[in-house]
């Protein structure tokens, strides 16, 4: 997975654990996709300051995922639910049996 | 939901964010279901000390849920997947259509 997409997932899950200033800068970087210099101008910080702050945020978000693994769990469930969604489009006994198995797997994991 | 069951969910999700000592005491309380006095004996603390520590842990875990809402989100998904699992046991067009709808709802929420 591309770095920025992964960081976006981490931010979706754990972003509320950053402080307001960190969130403002991190969102400009991850969601608005601004450059470090553009963010620096926007929040009146040096480019290096923005760079360091984003690095600290990445480290903090990654620390939460390292301990909790909730993004990983969620992506796994999303894949399984997508499979169920595809299987439900065609009414065969085999598909229903697969849906049963996949949903059992999800319930065991949750 | 009963307090202890809810606290157990919070611990499942965010327990790794407590320190080792907190986890040891909290697990004795939530998972082993020991009394405060029994835990106090086990970890050589006063009963009041154990009580305060558990209260602090509850507050910390609840703070994480208050910010992240991940237990709530996952419980919601679990209910939806249980419905899918039930529906998949009987092969009707209507059931497949419901499975499609529910799985779409989950994917939108994720």
PDB file of C-alpha atoms in Angstrom:
ATOM      1  CA  UNK A   1       0.000   0.000   0.000  1.00  0.00           C
ATOM      2  CA  UNK A   2       1.283   3.481  -0.820  1.00  0.00           C
ATOM      3  CA  UNK A   3       2.659   5.341   2.168  1.00  0.00           C
ATOM      4  CA  UNK A   4       0.197   8.215   2.004  1.00  0.00           C
ATOM      5  CA  UNK A   5      -2.835   5.921   1.702  1.00  0.00           C
ATOM      6  CA  UNK A   6      -1.657   3.916   4.703  1.00  0.00           C
ATOM      7  CA  UNK A   7      -0.980   7.114   6.665  1.00  0.00           C
ATOM      8  CA  UNK A   8      -4.497   8.259   5.740  1.00  0.00           C
ATOM      9  CA  UNK A   9      -5.944   5.079   7.240  1.00  0.00           C
ATOM     10  CA  UNK A  10      -3.886   5.530  10.391  1.00  0.00           C
ATOM     11  CA  UNK A  11      -5.102   9.118  10.610  1.00  0.00           C
ATOM     12  CA  UNK A  12      -8.742   8.057  10.101  1.00  0.00           C
ATOM     13  CA  UNK A  13      -8.455   5.669  13.017  1.00  0.00           C
ATOM     14  CA  UNK A  14      -6.151   7.390  15.474  1.00  0.00           C
ATOM     15  CA  UNK A  15      -6.099  11.033  14.349  1.00  0.00           C
ATOM     16  CA  UNK A  16      -8.200  12.136  17.318  1.00  0.00           C
ATOM     17  CA  UNK A  17      -5.296  11.197  19.575  1.00  0.00           C
ATOM     18  CA  UNK A  18      -3.144  13.944  18.027  1.00  0.00           C
ATOM     19  CA  UNK A  19      -3.520  17.491  19.326  1.00  0.00           C
ATOM     20  CA  UNK A  20      -5.347  20.170  17.338  1.00  0.00           C
ATOM     21  CA  UNK A  21      -2.220  21.750  15.866  1.00  0.00           C
ATOM     22  CA  UNK A  22      -0.849  18.364  14.820  1.00  0.00           C
ATOM     23  CA  UNK A  23      -4.174  17.470  13.198  1.00  0.00           C
ATOM     24  CA  UNK A  24      -4.277  20.753  11.285  1.00  0.00           C
ATOM     25  CA  UNK A  25      -0.796  20.235   9.830  1.00  0.00           C
ATOM     26  CA  UNK A  26      -1.238  16.508   9.248  1.00  0.00           C
ATOM     27  CA  UNK A  27      -4.551  16.978   7.428  1.00  0.00           C
ATOM     28  CA  UNK A  28      -2.990  19.578   5.136  1.00  0.00           C
ATOM     29  CA  UNK A  29      -0.366  17.003   4.260  1.00  0.00           C
ATOM     30  CA  UNK A  30      -2.452  13.810   4.053  1.00  0.00           C
ATOM     31  CA  UNK A  31      -5.896  14.998   3.000  1.00  0.00           C
ATOM     32  CA  UNK A  32      -5.284  18.257   1.141  1.00  0.00           C
ATOM     33  CA  UNK A  33      -1.981  16.890  -0.214  1.00  0.00           C
ATOM     34  CA  UNK A  34      -0.161  20.217   0.165  1.00  0.00           C
ATOM     35  CA  UNK A  35       3.643  20.377  -0.046  1.00  0.00           C
ATOM     36  CA  UNK A  36       5.751  20.979   3.071  1.00  0.00           C
ATOM     37  CA  UNK A  37       6.476  24.551   1.894  1.00  0.00           C
ATOM     38  CA  UNK A  38       2.799  25.290   1.279  1.00  0.00           C
ATOM     39  CA  UNK A  39       1.901  24.010   4.761  1.00  0.00           C
ATOM     40  CA  UNK A  40       4.783  26.000   6.285  1.00  0.00           C
ATOM     41  CA  UNK A  41       3.347  29.190   4.741  1.00  0.00           C
ATOM     42  CA  UNK A  42      -0.167  28.317   5.883  1.00  0.00           C
ATOM     43  CA  UNK A  43       0.665  27.709   9.542  1.00  0.00           C
ATOM     44  CA  UNK A  44       3.633  30.119   9.832  1.00  0.00           C
ATOM     45  CA  UNK A  45       6.231  27.464  10.579  1.00  0.00           C
ATOM     46  CA  UNK A  46       9.541  26.643   8.937  1.00  0.00           C
ATOM     47  CA  UNK A  47       9.546  23.916   6.283  1.00  0.00           C
ATOM     48  CA  UNK A  48      11.827  21.890   8.569  1.00  0.00           C
ATOM     49  CA  UNK A  49       9.405  22.375  11.484  1.00  0.00           C
ATOM     50  CA  UNK A  50       6.524  21.052   9.384  1.00  0.00           C
ATOM     51  CA  UNK A  51       8.664  18.130   8.245  1.00  0.00           C
ATOM     52  CA  UNK A  52       9.565  17.224  11.846  1.00  0.00           C
ATOM     53  CA  UNK A  53       5.974  17.569  13.054  1.00  0.00           C
ATOM     54  CA  UNK A  54       4.662  15.266  10.321  1.00  0.00           C
ATOM     55  CA  UNK A  55       7.402  12.774  11.119  1.00  0.00           C
ATOM     56  CA  UNK A  56       6.417  12.821  14.810  1.00  0.00           C
ATOM     57  CA  UNK A  57       2.731  12.370  13.889  1.00  0.00           C
ATOM     58  CA  UNK A  58       3.581   9.415  11.626  1.00  0.00           C
ATOM     59  CA  UNK A  59       5.567   7.847  14.444  1.00  0.00           C
ATOM     60  CA  UNK A  60       2.769   8.374  16.972  1.00  0.00           C
ATOM     61  CA  UNK A  61       0.045   7.010  14.660  1.00  0.00           C
ATOM     62  CA  UNK A  62       2.247   4.052  13.761  1.00  0.00           C
ATOM     63  CA  UNK A  63       2.859   3.414  17.473  1.00  0.00           C
ATOM     64  CA  UNK A  64      -0.901   3.155  18.043  1.00  0.00           C
ATOM     65  CA  UNK A  65      -1.278   0.739  15.141  1.00  0.00           C
ATOM     66  CA  UNK A  66       1.730  -1.251  16.353  1.00  0.00           C
ATOM     67  CA  UNK A  67      -0.028  -1.744  19.685  1.00  0.00           C
ATOM     68  CA  UNK A  68      -3.682  -2.034  18.608  1.00  0.00           C
ATOM     69  CA  UNK A  69      -3.607  -3.383  14.992  1.00  0.00           C
ATOM     70  CA  UNK A  70      -7.087  -1.973  14.401  1.00  0.00           C
ATOM     71  CA  UNK A  71      -6.444  -0.619  10.891  1.00  0.00           C
ATOM     72  CA  UNK A  72      -5.092  -4.005   9.874  1.00  0.00           C
ATOM     73  CA  UNK A  73      -8.126  -5.751  11.386  1.00  0.00           C
ATOM     74  CA  UNK A  74     -10.526  -3.370   9.704  1.00  0.00           C
ATOM     75  CA  UNK A  75      -8.899  -3.727   6.253  1.00  0.00           C
ATOM     76  CA  UNK A  76      -9.150  -7.475   6.611  1.00  0.00           C
ATOM     77  CA  UNK A  77     -12.867  -7.275   7.474  1.00  0.00           C
ATOM     78  CA  UNK A  78     -13.458  -4.872   4.597  1.00  0.00           C
ATOM     79  CA  UNK A  79     -11.931  -7.374   2.149  1.00  0.00           C
ATOM     80  CA  UNK A  80     -14.105 -10.158   3.541  1.00  0.00           C
ATOM     81  CA  UNK A  81     -17.276  -8.052   3.353  1.00  0.00           C
ATOM     82  CA  UNK A  82     -16.426  -7.121  -0.255  1.00  0.00           C
ATOM     83  CA  UNK A  83     -16.226 -10.831  -1.067  1.00  0.00           C
ATOM     84  CA  UNK A  84     -19.633 -11.404   0.580  1.00  0.00           C
ATOM     85  CA  UNK A  85     -21.050  -8.519  -1.428  1.00  0.00           C
ATOM     86  CA  UNK A  86     -19.799 -10.051  -4.703  1.00  0.00           C
ATOM     87  CA  UNK A  87     -21.015 -13.546  -3.807  1.00  0.00           C
ATOM     88  CA  UNK A  88     -24.498 -12.250  -2.909  1.00  0.00           C
ATOM     89  CA  UNK A  89     -24.977 -11.028  -6.484  1.00  0.00           C
ATOM     90  CA  UNK A  90     -25.439 -14.579  -7.752  1.00  0.00           C
ATOM     91  CA  UNK A  91     -27.888 -16.978  -6.098  1.00  0.00           C
ATOM     92  CA  UNK A  92     -26.181 -20.345  -5.919  1.00  0.00           C
ATOM     93  CA  UNK A  93     -26.009 -22.831  -3.053  1.00  0.00           C
ATOM     94  CA  UNK A  94     -22.238 -22.667  -3.279  1.00  0.00           C
ATOM     95  CA  UNK A  95     -22.206 -18.880  -2.908  1.00  0.00           C
ATOM     96  CA  UNK A  96     -24.481 -18.996   0.129  1.00  0.00           C
ATOM     97  CA  UNK A  97     -22.276 -21.596   1.738  1.00  0.00           C
ATOM     98  CA  UNK A  98     -19.214 -19.382   1.096  1.00  0.00           C
ATOM     99  CA  UNK A  99     -21.034 -16.355   2.564  1.00  0.00           C
ATOM    100  CA  UNK A 100     -21.776 -18.424   5.647  1.00  0.00           C
ATOM    101  CA  UNK A 101     -18.107 -19.415   5.987  1.00  0.00           C
ATOM    102  CA  UNK A 102     -16.753 -15.903   5.450  1.00  0.00           C
ATOM    103  CA  UNK A 103     -19.224 -14.329   7.877  1.00  0.00           C
ATOM    104  CA  UNK A 104     -18.308 -16.980  10.461  1.00  0.00           C
ATOM    105  CA  UNK A 105     -14.635 -16.118   9.972  1.00  0.00           C
ATOM    106  CA  UNK A 106     -15.363 -12.416  10.516  1.00  0.00           C
ATOM    107  CA  UNK A 107     -17.389 -13.120  13.658  1.00  0.00           C
ATOM    108  CA  UNK A 108     -14.559 -15.224  15.067  1.00  0.00           C
ATOM    109  CA  UNK A 109     -12.102 -12.434  14.387  1.00  0.00           C
ATOM    110  CA  UNK A 110     -14.218  -9.643  15.885  1.00  0.00           C
TER     111      UNK A 110
ATOM    112  CA  UNK B   1     -24.694  -3.557  28.174  1.00  0.00           C
ATOM    113  CA  UNK B   2     -23.393  -4.607  31.593  1.00  0.00           C
ATOM    114  CA  UNK B   3     -20.529  -2.505  32.836  1.00  0.00           C
ATOM    115  CA  UNK B   4     -17.999  -5.315  33.056  1.00  0.00           C
ATOM    116  CA  UNK B   5     -18.791  -6.613  29.566  1.00  0.00           C
ATOM    117  CA  UNK B   6     -18.382  -3.137  28.124  1.00  0.00           C
ATOM    118  CA  UNK B   7     -15.140  -2.646  30.062  1.00  0.00           C
ATOM    119  CA  UNK B   8     -13.970  -5.982  28.691  1.00  0.00           C
ATOM    120  CA  UNK B   9     -14.563  -4.746  25.142  1.00  0.00           C
ATOM    121  CA  UNK B  10     -12.722  -1.520  25.879  1.00  0.00           C
ATOM    122  CA  UNK B  11      -9.840  -3.550  27.304  1.00  0.00           C
ATOM    123  CA  UNK B  12      -9.799  -5.858  24.249  1.00  0.00           C
ATOM    124  CA  UNK B  13      -9.427  -2.855  21.980  1.00  0.00           C
ATOM    125  CA  UNK B  14      -7.290  -0.407  23.933  1.00  0.00           C
ATOM    126  CA  UNK B  15      -5.710  -2.501  26.696  1.00  0.00           C
ATOM    127  CA  UNK B  16      -2.298  -2.378  25.040  1.00  0.00           C
ATOM    128  CA  UNK B  17      -2.226   1.356  25.750  1.00  0.00           C
ATOM    129  CA  UNK B  18      -2.147   0.699  29.506  1.00  0.00           C
ATOM    130  CA  UNK B  19       1.188  -0.080  31.144  1.00  0.00           C
ATOM    131  CA  UNK B  20       2.135  -3.602  32.231  1.00  0.00           C
ATOM    132  CA  UNK B  21       1.196  -3.119  35.879  1.00  0.00           C
ATOM    133  CA  UNK B  22      -2.167  -1.604  34.966  1.00  0.00           C
ATOM    134  CA  UNK B  23      -2.865  -4.483  32.568  1.00  0.00           C
ATOM    135  CA  UNK B  24      -2.013  -7.066  35.227  1.00  0.00           C
ATOM    136  CA  UNK B  25      -4.408  -5.535  37.765  1.00  0.00           C
ATOM    137  CA  UNK B  26      -7.127  -4.762  35.222  1.00  0.00           C
ATOM    138  CA  UNK B  27      -7.063  -8.296  33.795  1.00  0.00           C
ATOM    139  CA  UNK B  28      -7.438  -9.771  37.273  1.00  0.00           C
ATOM    140  CA  UNK B  29     -10.522  -7.627  37.669  1.00  0.00           C
ATOM    141  CA  UNK B  30     -12.114  -7.895  34.234  1.00  0.00           C
ATOM    142  CA  UNK B  31     -11.028 -11.289  32.928  1.00  0.00           C
ATOM    143  CA  UNK B  32     -10.384 -13.363  36.067  1.00  0.00           C
ATOM    144  CA  UNK B  33     -13.207 -11.551  37.865  1.00  0.00           C
ATOM    145  CA  UNK B  34     -11.324 -11.401  41.196  1.00  0.00           C
ATOM    146  CA  UNK B  35     -12.524  -9.116  43.992  1.00  0.00           C
ATOM    147  CA  UNK B  36     -10.598  -5.958  44.888  1.00  0.00           C
ATOM    148  CA  UNK B  37      -9.291  -7.640  48.065  1.00  0.00           C
ATOM    149  CA  UNK B  38      -8.123 -10.712  46.176  1.00  0.00           C
ATOM    150  CA  UNK B  39      -6.277  -8.538  43.649  1.00  0.00           C
ATOM    151  CA  UNK B  40      -4.800  -6.434  46.470  1.00  0.00           C
ATOM    152  CA  UNK B  41      -3.324  -9.607  48.015  1.00  0.00           C
ATOM    153  CA  UNK B  42      -2.064 -10.827  44.666  1.00  0.00           C
ATOM    154  CA  UNK B  43      -0.160  -7.664  43.717  1.00  0.00           C
ATOM    155  CA  UNK B  44       0.724  -6.473  47.253  1.00  0.00           C
ATOM    156  CA  UNK B  45      -1.284  -3.269  47.104  1.00  0.00           C
ATOM    157  CA  UNK B  46      -3.977  -1.855  49.370  1.00  0.00           C
ATOM    158  CA  UNK B  47      -7.598  -2.521  48.430  1.00  0.00           C
ATOM    159  CA  UNK B  48      -8.047   1.232  47.986  1.00  0.00           C
ATOM    160  CA  UNK B  49      -4.963   1.370  45.739  1.00  0.00           C
ATOM    161  CA  UNK B  50      -6.405  -1.359  43.505  1.00  0.00           C
ATOM    162  CA  UNK B  51      -9.760   0.414  43.444  1.00  0.00           C
ATOM    163  CA  UNK B  52      -8.140   3.698  42.353  1.00  0.00           C
ATOM    164  CA  UNK B  53      -5.986   2.016  39.731  1.00  0.00           C
ATOM    165  CA  UNK B  54      -8.983   0.265  38.165  1.00  0.00           C
ATOM    166  CA  UNK B  55     -10.904   3.529  38.196  1.00  0.00           C
ATOM    167  CA  UNK B  56      -8.017   5.277  36.406  1.00  0.00           C
ATOM    168  CA  UNK B  57      -7.830   2.456  33.841  1.00  0.00           C
ATOM    169  CA  UNK B  58     -11.592   2.663  33.212  1.00  0.00           C
ATOM    170  CA  UNK B  59     -11.272   6.390  32.694  1.00  0.00           C
ATOM    171  CA  UNK B  60      -8.319   6.009  30.326  1.00  0.00           C
ATOM    172  CA  UNK B  61      -9.981   3.263  28.247  1.00  0.00           C
ATOM    173  CA  UNK B  62     -13.217   5.250  28.132  1.00  0.00           C
ATOM    174  CA  UNK B  63     -11.255   8.327  27.002  1.00  0.00           C
ATOM    175  CA  UNK B  64      -9.868   6.342  24.049  1.00  0.00           C
ATOM    176  CA  UNK B  65     -13.348   5.131  23.104  1.00  0.00           C
ATOM    177  CA  UNK B  66     -14.724   8.650  23.528  1.00  0.00           C
ATOM    178  CA  UNK B  67     -12.205   9.884  20.959  1.00  0.00           C
ATOM    179  CA  UNK B  68     -12.019   6.930  18.573  1.00  0.00           C
ATOM    180  CA  UNK B  69     -15.425   5.134  18.844  1.00  0.00           C
ATOM    181  CA  UNK B  70     -13.838   1.959  17.508  1.00  0.00           C
ATOM    182  CA  UNK B  71     -15.545  -0.475  19.897  1.00  0.00           C
ATOM    183  CA  UNK B  72     -18.886   1.004  18.959  1.00  0.00           C
ATOM    184  CA  UNK B  73     -18.046   0.747  15.248  1.00  0.00           C
ATOM    185  CA  UNK B  74     -16.881  -2.857  15.489  1.00  0.00           C
ATOM    186  CA  UNK B  75     -19.908  -3.940  17.571  1.00  0.00           C
ATOM    187  CA  UNK B  76     -22.126  -2.434  14.927  1.00  0.00           C
ATOM    188  CA  UNK B  77     -20.314  -4.359  12.191  1.00  0.00           C
ATOM    189  CA  UNK B  78     -20.522  -7.536  14.252  1.00  0.00           C
ATOM    190  CA  UNK B  79     -24.309  -7.209  14.491  1.00  0.00           C
ATOM    191  CA  UNK B  80     -24.558  -6.691  10.738  1.00  0.00           C
ATOM    192  CA  UNK B  81     -22.328  -9.679   9.991  1.00  0.00           C
ATOM    193  CA  UNK B  82     -24.430 -11.831  12.357  1.00  0.00           C
ATOM    194  CA  UNK B  83     -27.507 -10.873  10.326  1.00  0.00           C
ATOM    195  CA  UNK B  84     -25.700 -11.837   7.104  1.00  0.00           C
ATOM    196  CA  UNK B  85     -24.726 -15.147   8.665  1.00  0.00           C
ATOM    197  CA  UNK B  86     -28.347 -15.906   9.586  1.00  0.00           C
ATOM    198  CA  UNK B  87     -29.672 -14.848   6.175  1.00  0.00           C
ATOM    199  CA  UNK B  88     -27.124 -17.030   4.361  1.00  0.00           C
ATOM    200  CA  UNK B  89     -28.586 -20.146   5.993  1.00  0.00           C
ATOM    201  CA  UNK B  90     -31.652 -19.998   3.777  1.00  0.00           C
ATOM    202  CA  UNK B  91     -31.366 -19.669  -0.005  1.00  0.00           C
ATOM    203  CA  UNK B  92     -33.993 -17.189  -1.130  1.00  0.00           C
ATOM    204  CA  UNK B  93     -33.715 -14.283  -3.571  1.00  0.00           C
ATOM    205  CA  UNK B  94     -34.953 -11.997  -0.825  1.00  0.00           C
ATOM    206  CA  UNK B  95     -32.225 -13.108   1.567  1.00  0.00           C
ATOM    207  CA  UNK B  96     -29.506 -12.580  -1.033  1.00  0.00           C
ATOM    208  CA  UNK B  97     -30.822  -9.128  -1.742  1.00  0.00           C
ATOM    209  CA  UNK B  98     -30.755  -8.309   1.990  1.00  0.00           C
ATOM    210  CA  UNK B  99     -27.186  -9.650   2.259  1.00  0.00           C
ATOM    211  CA  UNK B 100     -26.225  -7.369  -0.606  1.00  0.00           C
ATOM    212  CA  UNK B 101     -27.794  -4.371   1.148  1.00  0.00           C
ATOM    213  CA  UNK B 102     -26.250  -5.087   4.543  1.00  0.00           C
ATOM    214  CA  UNK B 103     -22.788  -5.701   3.108  1.00  0.00           C
ATOM    215  CA  UNK B 104     -23.072  -2.447   1.148  1.00  0.00           C
ATOM    216  CA  UNK B 105     -23.985  -0.643   4.394  1.00  0.00           C
ATOM    217  CA  UNK B 106     -20.945  -2.107   6.139  1.00  0.00           C
ATOM    218  CA  UNK B 107     -18.628  -1.114   3.283  1.00  0.00           C
ATOM    219  CA  UNK B 108     -19.979   2.431   3.389  1.00  0.00           C
ATOM    220  CA  UNK B 109     -19.382   2.617   7.115  1.00  0.00           C
ATOM    221  CA  UNK B 110     -15.851   1.195   6.984  1.00  0.00           C
TER     222      UNK B 110
END
